[in-house]
Amino acid sequence: LAKITQPISMDSYEGQEVNITCSHNNIATNDYITWYQQFPSQGPRFIIQGYKTKVTNEVASLFIPADRKSSTLSLPRVSLSDTAVYYCLVGGQNSGYSTLTFGKGTMLLVSP
Amino acid sequence: DVKVTQSSRYLVKRTGEKVFLECVQDMDHENMFWYRQDPGLGLRLIYFSYDVKMKEKGDIPEGYSVSREKKERFSLILESASTNQTSMYLCASSLSRQSHSNQPQHFGDGTRLSIL
């Protein structure tokens, strides 16, 4: 199983770009990297997923270096509503779902 | 939009009781998952199922079992509840295993279970 490490917490201000890095040194060849966002009293919600290089959607970008041992979730110009816990997930169905491993989450606090 | 519904938001049970947590999804997803979420530990996979009557163990299956008799419903069973099973339980579903890419999971809002 991949060992996942991400910062426990991060602070930012409205309008700034936030980068959250996840370390996954023993990622397997078939593993994907997925990021989820979770608000209090809700289940996690899918943000973005990638396998290598860079992926961008309407809410975030995901940067994955060539060795795939880490990944960085980038949130452009955060707002107060981006205050949440962000989870990195490594693994997936090509590796077998039993390999799915979540990081312990990064609590992002956005201040005015 | 996919909806994953967990039958209870809060549940209080006693040690030794048999506890059933129910989860229903409305989008014909093949895969369903049960996680528990604890402070400082994140989400840990208990069991998953990729088809009716099929199940696979996750990281922490001990003390739990599951049932998937219909495609839309996935039940988590605590055979004899213990205090260390007090936790937030999250159910999720994803589309299919017949794809080379990893299917995003859609989560319910969780059941906070307390075992006294």
Short mmCIF file of C-alpha atoms in Angstrom, two decimals:
data_model
loop_
_atom_site.label_atom_id
_atom_site.label_comp_id
_atom_site.label_asym_id
_atom_site.label_seq_id
_atom_site.Cartn_x
_atom_site.Cartn_y
_atom_site.Cartn_z
CA LEU A 1 0.00 0.00 0.00
CA ALA A 2 1.14 3.49 -0.77
CA LYS A 3 2.24 5.49 2.28
CA ILE A 4 0.62 8.91 2.00
CA THR A 5 1.88 12.06 3.70
CA GLN A 6 0.27 15.49 3.51
CA PRO A 7 0.48 18.56 5.78
CA ILE A 8 -1.93 18.57 8.68
CA SER A 9 -3.00 22.16 8.13
CA MET A 10 -2.42 25.23 6.00
CA ASP A 11 -3.48 28.86 6.30
CA SER A 12 -4.18 31.28 3.47
CA TYR A 13 -5.95 34.53 2.66
CA GLU A 14 -8.68 35.20 0.17
CA GLY A 15 -7.44 35.67 -3.36
CA GLN A 16 -4.19 33.77 -2.87
CA GLU A 17 -3.13 30.62 -4.69
CA VAL A 18 -2.84 27.59 -2.43
CA ASN A 19 -0.67 24.57 -3.16
CA ILE A 20 -1.10 21.39 -1.12
CA THR A 21 1.50 18.69 -1.65
CA CYS A 22 0.98 15.00 -1.09
CA SER A 23 3.91 12.59 -0.79
CA HIS A 24 3.43 9.01 -1.98
CA ASN A 25 6.89 7.49 -2.31
CA ASN A 26 5.84 3.91 -3.04
CA ILE A 27 3.09 4.61 -5.52
CA ALA A 28 2.42 1.65 -7.78
CA THR A 29 2.58 1.76 -11.55
CA ASN A 30 -1.18 1.51 -12.00
CA ASP A 31 -2.14 3.90 -9.20
CA TYR A 32 -3.99 7.12 -9.90
CA ILE A 33 -3.90 10.22 -7.68
CA THR A 34 -7.21 11.72 -6.69
CA TRP A 35 -8.05 14.70 -4.51
CA TYR A 36 -11.21 15.18 -2.48
CA GLN A 37 -12.63 18.10 -0.52
CA GLN A 38 -14.64 17.65 2.65
CA PHE A 39 -16.77 20.16 4.55
CA PRO A 40 -17.98 19.52 8.11
CA SER A 41 -20.93 17.12 8.33
CA GLN A 42 -20.59 16.15 4.67
CA GLY A 43 -18.94 13.35 2.77
CA PRO A 44 -15.85 14.02 0.68
CA ARG A 45 -16.39 15.44 -2.79
CA PHE A 46 -14.24 14.71 -5.84
CA ILE A 47 -12.06 17.60 -7.01
CA ILE A 48 -9.55 16.30 -9.55
CA GLN A 49 -7.67 13.20 -10.63
CA GLY A 50 -4.49 12.52 -12.57
CA TYR A 51 -1.92 9.92 -13.48
CA LYS A 52 1.03 12.01 -14.63
CA THR A 53 2.04 15.54 -15.72
CA LYS A 54 -0.62 18.21 -15.27
CA VAL A 55 -4.38 18.11 -15.14
CA THR A 56 -6.61 21.17 -14.93
CA ASN A 57 -10.34 21.56 -14.48
CA GLU A 58 -12.61 24.45 -13.59
CA VAL A 59 -11.73 24.43 -9.90
CA ALA A 60 -8.16 23.17 -9.53
CA SER A 61 -4.94 21.97 -11.11
CA LEU A 62 -2.98 18.86 -10.27
CA PHE A 63 0.75 18.68 -10.87
CA ILE A 64 2.47 15.31 -10.90
CA PRO A 65 6.24 15.09 -11.53
CA ALA A 66 7.75 12.43 -13.73
CA ASP A 67 8.68 10.13 -10.83
CA ARG A 68 5.10 10.35 -9.48
CA LYS A 69 6.35 10.21 -5.88
CA SER A 70 4.43 13.34 -5.02
CA SER A 71 1.58 15.46 -6.33
CA THR A 72 0.46 19.04 -5.76
CA LEU A 73 -3.10 20.27 -5.70
CA SER A 74 -3.27 23.92 -6.73
CA LEU A 75 -6.30 26.06 -5.88
CA PRO A 76 -6.23 29.40 -7.70
CA ARG A 77 -7.47 32.49 -5.85
CA VAL A 78 -9.09 30.82 -2.88
CA SER A 79 -12.19 32.19 -1.18
CA LEU A 80 -13.60 31.72 2.32
CA SER A 81 -15.76 28.87 1.01
CA ASP A 82 -12.63 26.87 0.18
CA THR A 83 -12.03 26.36 3.91
CA ALA A 84 -12.24 22.57 4.17
CA VAL A 85 -10.22 19.40 4.61
CA TYR A 86 -8.46 18.16 1.48
CA TYR A 87 -7.62 14.49 1.06
CA CYS A 88 -5.16 12.88 -1.29
CA LEU A 89 -6.08 9.37 -2.45
CA VAL A 90 -3.68 6.98 -4.15
CA GLY A 91 -4.66 3.74 -5.80
CA GLY A 92 -7.56 2.61 -7.86
CA GLN A 93 -9.28 -0.12 -9.67
CA ASN A 94 -6.40 -1.03 -11.94
CA SER A 95 -4.35 -1.81 -8.88
CA GLY A 96 -7.25 -3.42 -7.11
CA TYR A 97 -9.52 -1.44 -4.84
CA SER A 98 -7.95 -2.96 -1.76
CA THR A 99 -4.94 -0.74 -2.47
CA LEU A 100 -6.90 2.47 -2.05
CA THR A 101 -5.15 4.64 0.52
CA PHE A 102 -6.25 8.06 1.71
CA GLY A 103 -3.90 10.57 3.27
CA LYS A 104 -4.89 11.88 6.69
CA GLY A 105 -6.11 15.15 5.23
CA THR A 106 -5.00 18.79 5.16
CA MET A 107 -7.18 21.33 6.93
CA LEU A 108 -7.12 24.52 4.84
CA LEU A 109 -8.24 27.69 6.60
CA VAL A 110 -8.88 30.70 4.39
CA SER A 111 -9.11 34.04 6.15
CA PRO A 112 -10.45 37.41 4.91
CA ASP B 1 -26.42 14.11 -10.05
CA VAL B 2 -25.41 11.00 -8.11
CA LYS B 3 -27.04 10.62 -4.75
CA VAL B 4 -25.67 8.31 -2.09
CA THR B 5 -28.01 8.06 0.87
CA GLN B 6 -27.09 6.66 4.24
CA SER B 7 -30.07 5.63 6.33
CA SER B 8 -29.07 7.38 9.55
CA ARG B 9 -27.03 10.49 10.33
CA TYR B 10 -26.64 9.54 14.00
CA LEU B 11 -26.95 6.18 15.69
CA VAL B 12 -26.39 5.09 19.28
CA LYS B 13 -26.08 1.40 20.11
CA ARG B 14 -24.90 -0.71 22.98
CA THR B 15 -21.89 -3.00 23.24
CA GLY B 16 -22.63 -6.45 21.88
CA GLU B 17 -25.54 -5.39 19.69
CA LYS B 18 -25.71 -6.33 16.01
CA VAL B 19 -25.73 -3.08 14.05
CA PHE B 20 -26.78 -2.49 10.46
CA LEU B 21 -25.74 0.57 8.47
CA GLU B 22 -27.54 0.97 5.18
CA CYS B 23 -26.47 2.78 2.04
CA VAL B 24 -28.36 3.30 -1.21
CA GLN B 25 -27.16 4.87 -4.46
CA ASP B 26 -29.41 5.94 -7.29
CA MET B 27 -27.10 5.95 -10.32
CA ASP B 28 -26.71 2.27 -11.16
CA HIS B 29 -23.08 2.28 -10.01
CA GLU B 30 -21.31 -1.06 -9.92
CA ASN B 31 -18.84 -0.25 -7.15
CA MET B 32 -19.74 0.51 -3.56
CA PHE B 33 -17.50 1.16 -0.56
CA TRP B 34 -17.62 1.45 3.21
CA TYR B 35 -15.08 3.61 5.07
CA ARG B 36 -14.66 4.71 8.62
CA GLN B 37 -13.29 8.15 9.41
CA ASP B 38 -11.52 8.92 12.69
CA PRO B 39 -9.72 12.08 13.84
CA GLY B 40 -6.08 11.98 12.89
CA LEU B 41 -6.48 8.80 10.87
CA GLY B 42 -8.41 10.00 7.84
CA LEU B 43 -10.55 7.57 5.86
CA ARG B 44 -9.85 3.86 6.03
CA LEU B 45 -11.46 1.32 3.72
CA ILE B 46 -13.42 -1.41 5.46
CA TYR B 47 -15.00 -3.32 2.56
CA PHE B 48 -15.91 -2.74 -1.04
CA SER B 49 -18.11 -4.46 -3.57
CA TYR B 50 -17.86 -4.38 -7.36
CA ASP B 51 -21.02 -6.34 -8.10
CA VAL B 52 -24.07 -7.85 -6.48
CA LYS B 53 -23.10 -10.53 -3.96
CA MET B 54 -19.41 -9.73 -4.50
CA LYS B 55 -17.27 -8.26 -1.75
CA GLU B 56 -13.61 -7.64 -1.03
CA LYS B 57 -11.85 -6.77 2.21
CA GLY B 58 -10.26 -3.39 2.61
CA ASP B 59 -7.68 -2.31 5.16
CA ILE B 60 -9.69 -2.87 8.34
CA PRO B 61 -12.38 -5.54 7.86
CA GLU B 62 -12.07 -7.11 11.30
CA GLY B 63 -15.33 -6.93 13.25
CA TYR B 64 -17.36 -6.02 10.17
CA SER B 65 -19.23 -7.79 7.42
CA VAL B 66 -21.15 -6.52 4.41
CA SER B 67 -24.09 -7.49 2.28
CA ARG B 68 -24.94 -6.56 -1.29
CA GLU B 69 -28.11 -8.31 -2.38
CA LYS B 70 -29.18 -5.58 -4.80
CA LYS B 71 -27.02 -3.36 -6.97
CA GLU B 72 -28.19 -0.11 -5.38
CA ARG B 73 -27.82 -1.17 -1.73
CA PHE B 74 -24.73 -1.92 0.32
CA SER B 75 -25.04 -2.75 4.00
CA LEU B 76 -22.35 -2.69 6.66
CA ILE B 77 -22.87 -5.02 9.59
CA LEU B 78 -21.21 -4.86 12.98
CA GLU B 79 -21.72 -8.40 14.21
CA SER B 80 -21.14 -7.56 17.89
CA ALA B 81 -20.55 -3.86 18.37
CA SER B 82 -17.66 -2.73 20.53
CA THR B 83 -16.72 0.71 21.84
CA ASN B 84 -13.71 0.92 19.50
CA GLN B 85 -16.15 0.90 16.59
CA THR B 86 -17.47 4.30 17.59
CA SER B 87 -16.74 6.35 14.50
CA MET B 88 -18.04 8.18 11.45
CA TYR B 89 -18.96 5.71 8.72
CA LEU B 90 -19.00 6.81 5.10
CA CYS B 91 -20.47 4.99 2.15
CA ALA B 92 -19.39 5.70 -1.42
CA SER B 93 -20.11 4.47 -4.93
CA SER B 94 -18.35 4.68 -8.27
CA LEU B 95 -19.39 3.86 -11.78
CA SER B 96 -17.64 0.73 -12.96
CA ARG B 97 -14.52 -1.36 -12.75
CA GLN B 98 -14.59 -1.83 -16.50
CA SER B 99 -12.46 1.18 -17.22
CA HIS B 100 -8.75 1.80 -17.31
CA SER B 101 -9.12 5.02 -15.38
CA ASN B 102 -9.93 5.32 -11.73
CA GLN B 103 -13.58 6.20 -11.27
CA PRO B 104 -14.28 9.09 -8.86
CA GLN B 105 -16.19 8.05 -5.79
CA HIS B 106 -19.42 9.71 -4.71
CA PHE B 107 -19.88 9.80 -0.95
CA GLY B 108 -22.86 9.91 1.35
CA ASP B 109 -22.87 12.36 4.25
CA GLY B 110 -21.98 9.73 6.80
CA THR B 111 -23.43 8.00 9.84
CA ARG B 112 -21.98 8.97 13.19
CA LEU B 113 -22.16 5.80 15.24
CA SER B 114 -21.67 5.73 19.00
CA ILE B 115 -21.28 2.45 20.83
CA LEU B 116 -21.93 2.72 24.56
#
